[in-house]
Coordinates of C-alpha atoms in Angstrom, one line a residue:
M1 CA -27.7 30.2 -26.3
K2 CA -24.8 27.4 -27.0
K3 CA -23.1 29.5 -29.5
Q4 CA -22.9 32.3 -27.3
F5 CA -21.8 29.8 -24.3
V6 CA -18.8 28.4 -26.0
L7 CA -17.6 32.1 -27.3
L8 CA -17.9 33.0 -23.4
F9 CA -15.5 29.9 -22.6
K10 CA -12.8 30.9 -25.0
K11 CA -13.2 34.7 -24.0
E12 CA -13.5 34.9 -20.1
S13 CA -12.7 31.6 -17.7
Q14 CA -13.5 33.2 -14.9
T15 CA -17.1 34.1 -16.3
T16 CA -17.5 31.2 -17.9
L17 CA -17.1 29.3 -14.7
F18 CA -20.0 31.6 -13.3
L19 CA -22.2 30.7 -16.4
I20 CA -21.8 27.1 -15.8
I21 CA -22.5 26.9 -12.5
L22 CA -25.7 29.2 -12.9
F23 CA -26.7 27.1 -15.7
S24 CA -26.9 24.1 -13.8
L25 CA -28.8 25.6 -11.5
L26 CA -31.4 26.4 -14.0
L27 CA -31.1 22.8 -15.1
T28 CA -32.4 21.6 -11.8
G29 CA -36.1 22.6 -13.0
C30 CA -36.8 24.6 -9.8
F31 CA -39.6 26.3 -11.6
R32 CA -42.7 24.9 -10.9
N33 CA -46.8 25.2 -11.9
Y34 CA -49.7 25.0 -9.9
Y35 CA -53.7 24.7 -10.5
R36 CA -56.7 24.8 -8.2
I37 CA -59.9 23.8 -8.4
K38 CA -63.0 25.7 -7.2
E39 CA -66.4 24.2 -6.1
K40 CA -69.7 25.6 -7.3
T41 CA -72.8 24.2 -6.2
T42 CA -75.4 26.4 -8.6
T43 CA -75.5 26.5 -12.3
S44 CA -74.9 30.1 -12.8
K45 CA -74.8 32.0 -16.1
E46 CA -70.9 32.4 -16.2
V47 CA -70.6 28.5 -15.2
L48 CA -72.8 27.6 -18.0
Q49 CA -71.4 29.8 -20.4
A50 CA -67.9 28.2 -19.6
M51 CA -69.4 24.6 -19.8
Q52 CA -69.9 25.5 -23.6
A53 CA -66.8 27.5 -24.3
P54 CA -64.9 25.3 -27.1
E55 CA -61.2 25.6 -25.2
K56 CA -63.0 23.8 -22.1
Y57 CA -62.7 20.2 -21.5
L58 CA -66.1 19.1 -19.5
V59 CA -65.6 16.1 -17.5
L60 CA -68.7 13.9 -16.0
H61 CA -68.5 12.1 -13.0
N62 CA -70.8 9.2 -13.0
N63 CA -71.0 5.9 -11.3
N64 CA -67.4 6.1 -10.6
L65 CA -66.6 6.2 -14.2
I66 CA -65.4 9.4 -16.0
W67 CA -66.5 10.6 -19.2
N68 CA -65.3 13.5 -21.5
I69 CA -68.5 15.8 -23.1
T70 CA -67.9 17.4 -26.3
E71 CA -70.2 19.3 -28.6
V72 CA -71.9 20.7 -25.8
K73 CA -75.4 22.1 -25.7
I74 CA -77.3 23.8 -22.9
E75 CA -80.9 24.2 -23.6
N76 CA -84.4 23.8 -22.0
G77 CA -82.6 22.9 -18.6
F78 CA -80.9 20.2 -20.1
L79 CA -76.9 19.8 -20.8
S80 CA -76.4 17.3 -23.7
G81 CA -73.0 15.9 -25.8
K82 CA -71.4 13.3 -27.1
T83 CA -69.2 11.1 -24.6
N84 CA -66.1 9.6 -24.4
R85 CA -64.4 7.4 -21.7
I86 CA -61.6 9.0 -20.0
N87 CA -58.8 6.8 -18.8
S88 CA -58.2 7.3 -15.1
D89 CA -54.4 7.6 -16.1
R90 CA -54.9 11.2 -17.1
Y91 CA -55.4 12.0 -13.2
N92 CA -52.3 10.3 -11.8
N93 CA -50.6 12.1 -9.4
L94 CA -53.0 15.0 -9.8
P95 CA -55.4 16.0 -7.4
I96 CA -59.4 16.6 -8.7
H97 CA -60.7 17.7 -5.3
P98 CA -61.3 21.3 -4.3
G99 CA -58.2 23.1 -2.9
D100 CA -55.7 25.3 -4.6
G101 CA -51.6 24.9 -4.5
Y102 CA -51.8 21.6 -6.3
R103 CA -48.8 21.3 -8.3
Y104 CA -48.8 19.6 -12.3
R105 CA -45.5 19.1 -14.5
K106 CA -44.8 21.0 -17.8
N107 CA -41.5 20.2 -19.5
N108 CA -39.9 18.8 -22.0
N109 CA -40.8 14.5 -21.0
T110 CA -44.6 15.8 -19.3
D111 CA -47.2 18.2 -20.2
Q112 CA -50.1 18.1 -17.5
S113 CA -51.1 21.9 -18.0
Y114 CA -54.2 20.2 -19.5
I115 CA -55.6 20.3 -15.9
T116 CA -56.0 24.1 -15.7
N117 CA -58.5 24.2 -18.6
E118 CA -61.1 21.4 -16.9
I119 CA -64.8 22.0 -15.5
H120 CA -65.9 18.5 -13.7
I121 CA -69.6 17.8 -12.9
Y122 CA -71.0 15.4 -10.6
V123 CA -74.6 14.2 -10.7
N124 CA -77.0 12.8 -8.0
E125 CA -78.4 9.8 -9.9
P126 CA -76.8 7.0 -12.3
I127 CA -76.9 8.3 -16.2
A128 CA -76.8 5.9 -18.9
T129 CA -74.1 6.8 -21.3
S130 CA -73.1 5.4 -24.6
D131 CA -72.2 7.8 -27.4
S132 CA -74.1 10.7 -25.9
V133 CA -75.8 11.9 -23.1
K134 CA -78.6 14.3 -21.6
I135 CA -78.6 15.5 -18.2
A136 CA -81.1 17.7 -16.4
L137 CA -79.1 20.8 -15.0
D138 CA -81.1 20.3 -11.5
S139 CA -79.8 17.2 -11.5
I140 CA -75.8 18.2 -10.9
K141 CA -74.8 17.6 -7.6
K142 CA -71.8 20.1 -7.7
I143 CA -69.1 21.5 -10.3
E144 CA -65.6 22.0 -10.3
L145 CA -63.6 24.3 -12.2
F146 CA -60.0 23.9 -13.0
D147 CA -57.6 26.6 -13.6
K148 CA -54.1 28.0 -13.2
D149 CA -53.3 28.8 -9.5
K150 CA -51.7 32.0 -10.5
A151 CA -50.6 33.1 -6.9
A152 CA -48.5 29.8 -6.5
T153 CA -47.2 29.7 -9.6
I154 CA -45.7 33.1 -9.7
G155 CA -44.4 32.6 -6.0
S156 CA -42.5 29.6 -7.4
Y157 CA -41.2 31.6 -10.5
T158 CA -40.2 34.4 -7.9
I159 CA -38.2 32.0 -5.0
S160 CA -36.8 30.3 -7.7
T161 CA -35.5 33.4 -9.6
I162 CA -34.2 34.5 -5.9
G163 CA -32.8 31.0 -5.2
V164 CA -30.5 31.2 -8.5
A165 CA -29.6 34.6 -7.6
A166 CA -28.5 33.8 -4.1
A167 CA -26.4 30.9 -5.5
V168 CA -24.8 33.6 -8.0
L169 CA -24.0 35.8 -4.8
V170 CA -21.8 32.9 -3.5
T171 CA -20.7 31.7 -6.7
V172 CA -19.2 35.4 -7.3
G173 CA -17.3 34.7 -3.9
V174 CA -16.0 31.4 -5.8
I175 CA -15.0 32.9 -8.8
V176 CA -12.7 35.1 -6.5
I177 CA -11.3 32.8 -4.7
L178 CA -10.5 30.2 -7.7
S179 CA -8.5 32.9 -9.5
D180 CA -6.3 32.9 -6.2
P181 CA -3.5 30.0 -7.0
N182 CA -3.2 29.5 -3.3
F183 CA -6.8 28.6 -2.8
I184 CA -6.7 24.6 -3.3
S185 CA -9.9 22.7 -1.9
G186 CA -13.5 23.7 -3.2
P187 CA -16.2 25.8 -1.6
K188 CA -17.7 24.6 1.8
I189 CA -21.0 26.4 1.9
T190 CA -24.5 25.7 0.0
P191 CA -26.7 29.0 -0.2
K192 CA -30.4 28.2 1.0
P193 CA -33.0 29.8 -1.7
T194 CA -35.2 31.6 0.2
A195 CA -37.3 34.5 0.0
N196 CA -37.9 35.4 3.4
G197 CA -35.9 38.6 4.4
Q198 CA -34.9 39.6 1.0
S199 CA -34.5 43.3 0.6
S200 CA -36.6 43.8 -2.7
C201 CA -39.0 45.4 -4.3
P202 CA -42.3 44.6 -6.3
F203 CA -41.8 41.9 -8.7
V204 CA -43.6 42.3 -12.3
Y205 CA -44.3 39.2 -14.3
T206 CA -46.2 39.1 -17.7
T207 CA -47.9 36.2 -19.0
D208 CA -49.4 35.0 -22.3
G209 CA -51.9 33.0 -20.8
E210 CA -49.8 30.0 -20.7
D211 CA -46.5 30.9 -19.0
Y212 CA -45.1 33.7 -17.1
S213 CA -42.1 35.9 -17.4
F214 CA -40.1 38.0 -15.2
A215 CA -39.7 41.5 -16.5
G216 CA -38.1 43.0 -13.4
E217 CA -38.6 45.2 -10.4
I218 CA -40.4 48.5 -9.7
F219 CA -39.2 51.7 -8.2
G220 CA -36.2 50.1 -6.4
G221 CA -34.9 51.8 -3.3
A222 CA -37.9 53.6 -2.6
L223 CA -38.0 52.6 0.8
Y224 CA -40.1 55.1 2.6
P225 CA -42.8 57.2 1.5
K226 CA -41.0 60.4 1.2
L227 CA -38.9 58.2 -1.6
E228 CA -41.8 57.4 -3.6
R229 CA -41.1 57.9 -7.4
D230 CA -42.0 56.9 -10.9
D231 CA -40.6 53.8 -12.6
Y232 CA -40.9 52.8 -16.2
L233 CA -40.1 49.2 -16.7
A234 CA -39.9 47.9 -20.4
L235 CA -41.9 44.8 -21.0
P236 CA -40.2 43.0 -24.1
A237 CA -41.9 39.8 -23.6
L238 CA -45.3 40.9 -23.2
K239 CA -48.0 39.3 -25.5
P240 CA -51.6 39.7 -25.6
F241 CA -53.9 37.2 -24.6
E242 CA -57.4 37.3 -25.7
N243 CA -56.9 41.1 -27.1
N244 CA -55.7 41.9 -23.9
Y245 CA -52.2 42.5 -21.7
H246 CA -52.1 40.7 -18.4
I247 CA -49.4 41.4 -15.8
Y248 CA -48.6 40.6 -12.0
L249 CA -47.4 42.7 -9.5
N250 CA -45.8 40.2 -6.8
N251 CA -44.6 40.7 -3.2
Q252 CA -41.8 37.7 -2.3
A253 CA -40.3 40.0 0.7
K254 CA -40.9 40.5 4.1
E255 CA -42.2 44.1 3.2
I256 CA -44.9 46.2 2.8
Q257 CA -45.6 47.6 -0.7
S258 CA -47.4 50.4 -1.6
I259 CA -48.6 51.2 -5.1
N260 CA -49.8 54.4 -5.9
L261 CA -50.5 53.8 -9.8
A262 CA -49.7 51.1 -12.6
E263 CA -50.6 52.1 -16.2
L264 CA -49.2 51.1 -19.4
Y265 CA -47.4 53.2 -22.3
V266 CA -48.0 51.7 -25.7
I267 CA -45.6 53.1 -28.3
D268 CA -45.5 52.1 -32.0
H269 CA -42.5 53.3 -33.7
P270 CA -40.7 52.1 -37.4
S271 CA -39.6 48.6 -37.3
N272 CA -35.7 49.2 -37.6
S273 CA -35.9 51.0 -34.4
E274 CA -35.9 50.1 -30.5
V275 CA -37.5 52.4 -28.0
F276 CA -36.0 53.2 -24.7
M277 CA -36.9 55.4 -21.6
D278 CA -35.2 58.0 -19.5
K279 CA -35.8 58.0 -15.5
Y280 CA -38.1 60.7 -16.1
G281 CA -40.5 58.8 -18.7
N282 CA -39.6 60.7 -22.1
T283 CA -39.5 58.5 -24.8
F284 CA -36.5 58.2 -27.1
T285 CA -35.9 55.9 -30.4
S286 CA -32.5 54.7 -31.5
S287 CA -31.7 53.0 -34.8
A288 CA -28.0 53.2 -34.7
I289 CA -26.3 52.6 -31.5
Q290 CA -22.5 53.1 -31.9
K291 CA -20.0 50.9 -29.3
P292 CA -17.4 53.3 -27.7
L293 CA -14.1 53.3 -29.1
T294 CA -12.5 52.8 -25.8
A295 CA -13.9 51.7 -22.4
L296 CA -11.0 51.7 -19.4
D297 CA -11.5 51.3 -15.6
S298 CA -9.6 53.1 -13.1
R299 CA -6.7 50.8 -13.2
G300 CA -6.3 51.8 -16.9
R301 CA -7.4 48.1 -18.2
S302 CA -9.9 47.5 -21.3
Q303 CA -13.4 46.8 -20.7
L304 CA -14.5 47.3 -23.9
D305 CA -15.2 43.7 -24.3
K306 CA -17.8 43.4 -21.5
I307 CA -19.9 46.8 -22.5
A308 CA -19.7 46.8 -26.2
E309 CA -22.7 44.3 -26.6
V310 CA -25.9 43.0 -25.2
D311 CA -24.6 39.4 -24.1
N312 CA -24.8 39.0 -20.3
L313 CA -20.9 39.6 -20.6
T314 CA -20.9 42.4 -17.7
Y315 CA -18.5 44.5 -16.4
Y316 CA -18.3 44.5 -12.3
D317 CA -15.1 45.6 -10.9
V318 CA -14.0 43.0 -8.2
P319 CA -11.6 44.4 -5.4
S320 CA -8.4 42.4 -5.0
K321 CA -7.9 43.3 -1.4
E322 CA -10.2 44.5 1.5
G323 CA -10.4 48.2 1.6
E324 CA -8.5 48.8 -1.4
K325 CA -10.8 51.4 -3.2
L326 CA -14.2 52.0 -2.4
N327 CA -15.3 53.9 -5.5
D328 CA -15.6 52.3 -9.0
E329 CA -15.0 54.4 -12.4
L330 CA -15.5 53.3 -15.8
F331 CA -14.0 56.0 -18.5
L332 CA -15.8 55.7 -22.1
T333 CA -14.8 57.4 -25.3
F334 CA -17.0 57.7 -28.4
A335 CA -16.4 59.2 -31.8
M336 CA -18.3 62.1 -32.5
P337 CA -20.4 63.0 -35.9
D338 CA -19.8 66.9 -37.5
N339 CA -22.4 69.6 -36.3
C340 CA -24.1 67.4 -33.7
L341 CA -26.4 68.9 -31.3
E342 CA -27.7 66.2 -29.2
G343 CA -27.2 62.3 -28.6
K344 CA -28.6 59.5 -26.5
L345 CA -26.3 57.5 -24.0
I346 CA -28.0 54.1 -23.9
L347 CA -27.1 52.0 -20.8
R348 CA -27.9 48.1 -19.8
I349 CA -27.4 48.1 -15.9
R350 CA -28.4 46.5 -12.9
N351 CA -27.7 46.3 -9.4
S352 CA -25.6 43.8 -7.9
L353 CA -26.4 41.0 -5.5
I354 CA -23.9 41.9 -2.9
V355 CA -25.6 45.1 -2.5
D356 CA -28.8 43.6 -1.9
Y357 CA -27.8 41.0 0.5
S358 CA -25.7 44.0 2.3
Y359 CA -28.8 46.1 2.9
Q360 CA -31.0 43.2 4.1
Q361 CA -27.6 42.7 6.5
Y362 CA -28.0 46.5 7.7
A363 CA -31.7 46.3 8.5
F364 CA -30.9 43.0 10.6
M365 CA -28.3 44.8 12.6
F366 CA -31.3 47.2 14.0
G367 CA -33.0 43.8 15.4
K368 CA -36.0 45.4 17.8
K369 CA -35.0 48.6 16.9
W370 CA -36.0 48.8 13.4
E371 CA -39.4 50.3 14.1
E372 CA -37.5 52.8 16.2
F373 CA -35.3 53.6 13.5
Q374 CA -37.8 53.8 11.0
K375 CA -40.1 56.6 13.2
R376 CA -36.9 58.9 13.0
I377 CA -36.8 58.1 9.3
H378 CA -40.2 59.2 8.5
E379 CA -39.2 62.6 10.0
K380 CA -36.7 63.2 7.8
S381 CA -37.6 65.2 4.5
S382 CA -37.1 63.4 0.9
T383 CA -33.9 65.9 0.7
E384 CA -32.2 64.6 3.6
L385 CA -33.1 61.2 2.3
N386 CA -31.8 61.5 -1.3
Q387 CA -28.8 63.1 0.1
W388 CA -27.8 60.1 2.1
V389 CA -28.3 57.7 -0.8
T390 CA -25.8 60.1 -2.8
D391 CA -23.3 60.2 0.1
Q392 CA -22.9 56.7 0.1
E393 CA -22.7 56.6 -4.0
I394 CA -25.4 54.0 -4.5
P395 CA -26.5 55.8 -7.7
L396 CA -24.6 55.5 -10.5
S397 CA -23.5 58.8 -11.9
V398 CA -23.2 59.6 -15.7
S399 CA -20.9 62.4 -16.4
I400 CA -19.3 64.1 -19.6
E401 CA -15.8 65.7 -19.8
E402 CA -16.4 69.9 -20.7
N403 CA -13.3 72.1 -20.8
G404 CA -11.3 69.4 -18.8
K405 CA -13.7 69.0 -15.9
W406 CA -16.2 66.3 -15.5
K407 CA -20.1 67.7 -15.3
I408 CA -22.7 65.3 -14.0
L409 CA -25.7 64.9 -16.4
E410 CA -27.8 62.1 -14.1
Q411 CA -27.9 59.9 -11.5
L412 CA -29.5 56.6 -12.0
L413 CA -31.1 55.2 -9.0
P414 CA -31.4 51.5 -7.7
T415 CA -32.9 49.0 -10.3
G416 CA -32.5 45.8 -8.5
P417 CA -30.5 43.0 -9.1
L418 CA -32.7 40.2 -10.8
A419 CA -32.9 42.0 -14.1
F420 CA -31.2 44.2 -16.1
R421 CA -32.9 47.7 -17.5
D422 CA -32.1 49.9 -20.1
Y423 CA -31.7 53.6 -19.4
V424 CA -31.1 56.4 -21.6
V425 CA -29.9 59.7 -20.7
K426 CA -29.9 62.8 -23.3
L427 CA -26.6 64.6 -23.9
D428 CA -27.1 68.3 -24.8
L429 CA -23.9 68.2 -27.5
N430 CA -24.6 72.5 -28.5
G431 CA -21.6 73.9 -28.8
F432 CA -19.6 70.7 -28.5
K433 CA -16.8 70.8 -30.8
K434 CA -14.4 67.9 -30.4
S435 CA -14.3 64.8 -32.6
E436 CA -14.5 62.5 -29.6
L437 CA -16.8 62.4 -26.3
R438 CA -15.7 61.3 -22.6
V439 CA -17.8 59.9 -20.6
K440 CA -17.5 58.6 -16.8
L441 CA -19.8 56.1 -15.2
A442 CA -18.9 56.0 -11.4
S443 CA -20.8 54.7 -8.5
G444 CA -19.5 52.4 -5.2
E445 CA -17.5 49.9 -5.6
L446 CA -19.6 46.4 -6.5
F447 CA -23.1 48.3 -6.7
W448 CA -23.6 47.8 -10.3
E449 CA -23.2 45.6 -13.3
I450 CA -23.0 47.3 -16.7
D451 CA -23.9 45.0 -19.9
R452 CA -23.7 47.5 -22.7
V453 CA -23.0 51.1 -23.0
G454 CA -23.6 52.5 -26.3
I455 CA -24.5 56.2 -28.3
D456 CA -26.8 57.0 -30.8
F457 CA -27.4 60.2 -32.8
S458 CA -30.5 59.0 -34.9
P459 CA -33.6 61.3 -34.6
N460 CA -36.3 60.5 -32.5
C461 CA -39.0 58.8 -34.5
V462 CA -42.3 57.8 -32.3
N463 CA -45.5 57.5 -34.6
H464 CA -47.9 56.6 -31.8
F465 CA -48.1 56.6 -28.1
A466 CA -50.9 55.6 -26.0
V467 CA -51.8 55.7 -22.4
V468 CA -53.6 52.4 -21.5
K469 CA -55.2 52.3 -18.0
P470 CA -56.2 48.8 -16.1
F471 CA -60.0 48.0 -16.7
R472 CA -59.5 45.0 -14.2
G473 CA -57.4 44.5 -11.3
V474 CA -58.3 41.7 -8.6
D475 CA -55.8 40.7 -5.5
Q476 CA -54.9 36.9 -4.6
D477 CA -58.3 37.0 -3.0
S478 CA -60.0 38.0 -5.9
I479 CA -60.5 41.5 -4.3
N480 CA -61.5 44.1 -6.7
V481 CA -58.4 47.0 -6.2
L482 CA -58.7 48.5 -9.4
N483 CA -59.6 51.9 -7.8
N484 CA -56.5 51.6 -5.8
I485 CA -54.2 51.8 -9.0
R486 CA -55.7 53.7 -11.6
Y487 CA -54.7 57.0 -10.7
D488 CA -52.0 58.8 -8.6
D489 CA -54.1 60.0 -6.1
N490 CA -52.6 58.4 -2.9
N491 CA -55.1 56.0 -2.7
Y492 CA -52.5 53.0 -2.5
L493 CA -52.7 49.4 -3.5
T494 CA -51.1 48.0 -0.5
Q495 CA -49.4 44.4 -0.8
P496 CA -48.4 43.8 3.2
R497 CA -47.4 39.9 3.1
I498 CA -45.0 37.1 1.1
G499 CA -47.2 35.9 -1.6
D500 CA -49.7 38.8 -2.1
E501 CA -50.2 39.3 -5.9
T502 CA -52.3 41.3 -7.9
E503 CA -53.2 40.7 -11.6
L504 CA -53.7 43.8 -13.8
V505 CA -55.5 43.6 -17.2
F506 CA -55.1 46.0 -20.0
T507 CA -57.0 46.4 -23.3
E508 CA -54.7 46.1 -26.1
P509 CA -54.9 49.1 -28.7
A510 CA -54.9 48.4 -32.3
Q511 CA -51.1 48.1 -33.5
R512 CA -50.5 50.0 -37.0
K513 CA -49.6 48.2 -39.8
G514 CA -45.9 47.8 -40.6
E515 CA -45.0 48.9 -37.3
K516 CA -43.3 47.5 -34.3
R517 CA -44.6 47.7 -30.7
S518 CA -42.7 48.4 -27.4
V519 CA -45.1 48.5 -24.1
F520 CA -43.5 49.7 -20.8
L521 CA -45.1 49.8 -17.5
H522 CA -45.6 53.1 -15.9
S523 CA -45.9 52.8 -12.0
K524 CA -45.7 54.9 -9.0
G525 CA -45.2 54.0 -5.0
Y526 CA -42.6 52.8 -2.4
Y527 CA -42.0 49.7 -0.1
T528 CA -41.0 49.6 3.8
L529 CA -39.1 46.7 5.1
L530 CA -40.5 44.9 8.2
G531 CA -38.7 44.6 11.3
T532 CA -36.5 41.7 12.3
E533 CA -35.9 39.7 15.6
G534 CA -33.0 39.6 17.8
K535 CA -31.2 41.9 20.0
G536 CA -29.2 43.8 17.0
K537 CA -26.5 46.3 17.4
S538 CA -25.7 49.0 19.4
M539 CA -27.0 52.5 18.2
L540 CA -23.4 53.9 18.7
F541 CA -22.1 51.4 15.9
L542 CA -24.8 51.7 13.7
H543 CA -24.8 55.6 13.9
K544 CA -21.4 55.4 11.5
F545 CA -23.6 54.8 8.8
K546 CA -24.8 58.5 9.0
K547 CA -21.0 59.3 7.6
P548 CA -20.3 59.3 4.0
A549 CA -19.4 56.4 2.3
S550 CA -19.8 53.8 5.2
F551 CA -22.5 51.6 3.4
T552 CA -19.8 51.5 0.3
H553 CA -17.2 50.1 3.2
F554 CA -20.0 48.0 4.4
V555 CA -20.5 46.5 1.1
N556 CA -16.8 46.1 0.6
E557 CA -16.6 44.2 4.0
N558 CA -19.6 41.6 3.2
Y559 CA -17.9 40.5 0.1
F560 CA -14.6 39.8 1.7
K561 CA -16.7 38.1 4.8
I562 CA -18.2 35.7 2.0
S563 CA -14.7 35.1 0.2
R564 CA -13.3 34.1 3.3
A565 CA -16.3 32.0 4.4
L566 CA -15.7 30.2 1.2
Q567 CA -11.9 29.5 1.8
N568 CA -12.3 27.8 5.2

């Protein structure tokens, strides 16, 4: 990390400023962990089994003292084991009464994660304790089970991620202004980290039983039922926990999320290869990604250093003045091998934060008219809705040059702004005779960030492909929602509130010896933004968004509004 940071400092002063500010935000430690305590009054079979689990830390509350019980045995109606006194400092600033949303600390200096693995028992009568104890089960007054509060923890990780993202959005404006030699004073506004009102889509997290990893967002831009679509999200940080895979679907926005399907694609492949998917769920392997020979923007400037490697040094074309140009084009050239029939264009991309922010502002302008607008939208066909998306230049268009003309191969739909996504576009090169291949990437300006573009001509080699359905699905209220999400059947899992989350558990298939494993989440669904308060703009004003490229103009305007605000 440090090595890369120093390299960027030498290479891109503006990008370095961006990273310094972002890095300082991450160092503030805004990611938090929480636990919860559930009270049990009976010694059920599940509770008795948990007491004897070797990983559990059993605590006895007796006569205002606390003891740890080890080597636990439960037989003939009695609980027995060896005892050790616990120092009360163990629970400093850690509540030990029933409830949820209790915070514990886990950082380089303090690790209180032990609290998530405890069981506390309380007895009615004082018990003599020395080196061992024997307790009648019917004398236990209550039992408290401690575990990680997944909803609160994931919510904290999500809000922190959005908070950092909001800061980055403002930082983009800071970079533009600081590059202006006429700018003297520093920025005057500070972003407010919040998830409320954020235009988003379901967030996906994975866990290894200890920590959570943000994987990305699913079916971005599917804002209406008729835009429902499939999504294929790579889960590179997914690790098995107790021979199972655990993922979480989380809502941290003012929207209703409708999820039709969630299943895993588990792929074993040669260890020297990587697996990618196209937007249709087709699988491709890559073992020899080639960099472009050239990469020029529409002004003729080289952007090769920004898109040649996976390094988060991205191509993101920033306009120099308002309304200067409203579309973004990147032209790439690749070397072609002889007698090549097909290839794979591999892109690592994400949407920009300014686009996400602008759609949020677009929704706000409707005010109380939002529901009326939604009803009108629902009457339109999927063809009409998709045409509007295309007319606004929201997709990333991928074209190749044939006989002096550009041929569109694919249009990549929104991915969300918080994580990069890898996509493959299959290239049919049968009959292509040139020694070089020209590729064009085009969209509305400021819509996309591009981290890496490469090409691969190696053959596909997938040794084993398995579709794994979840065997467990519970929401934040511990309600079983498995039947709502196992099949593509229009029986939706609905997450209508901020903080709603669903845990899905999948059996880990046996991995083939000597092979590498890649896992993807295949999901399908859509989401609907909720209305906003306020008068809003006139419908006459809002009608302008029917025109092609009107949203592109709006994004450009918002970008320069932020820039001007930072200068004042």
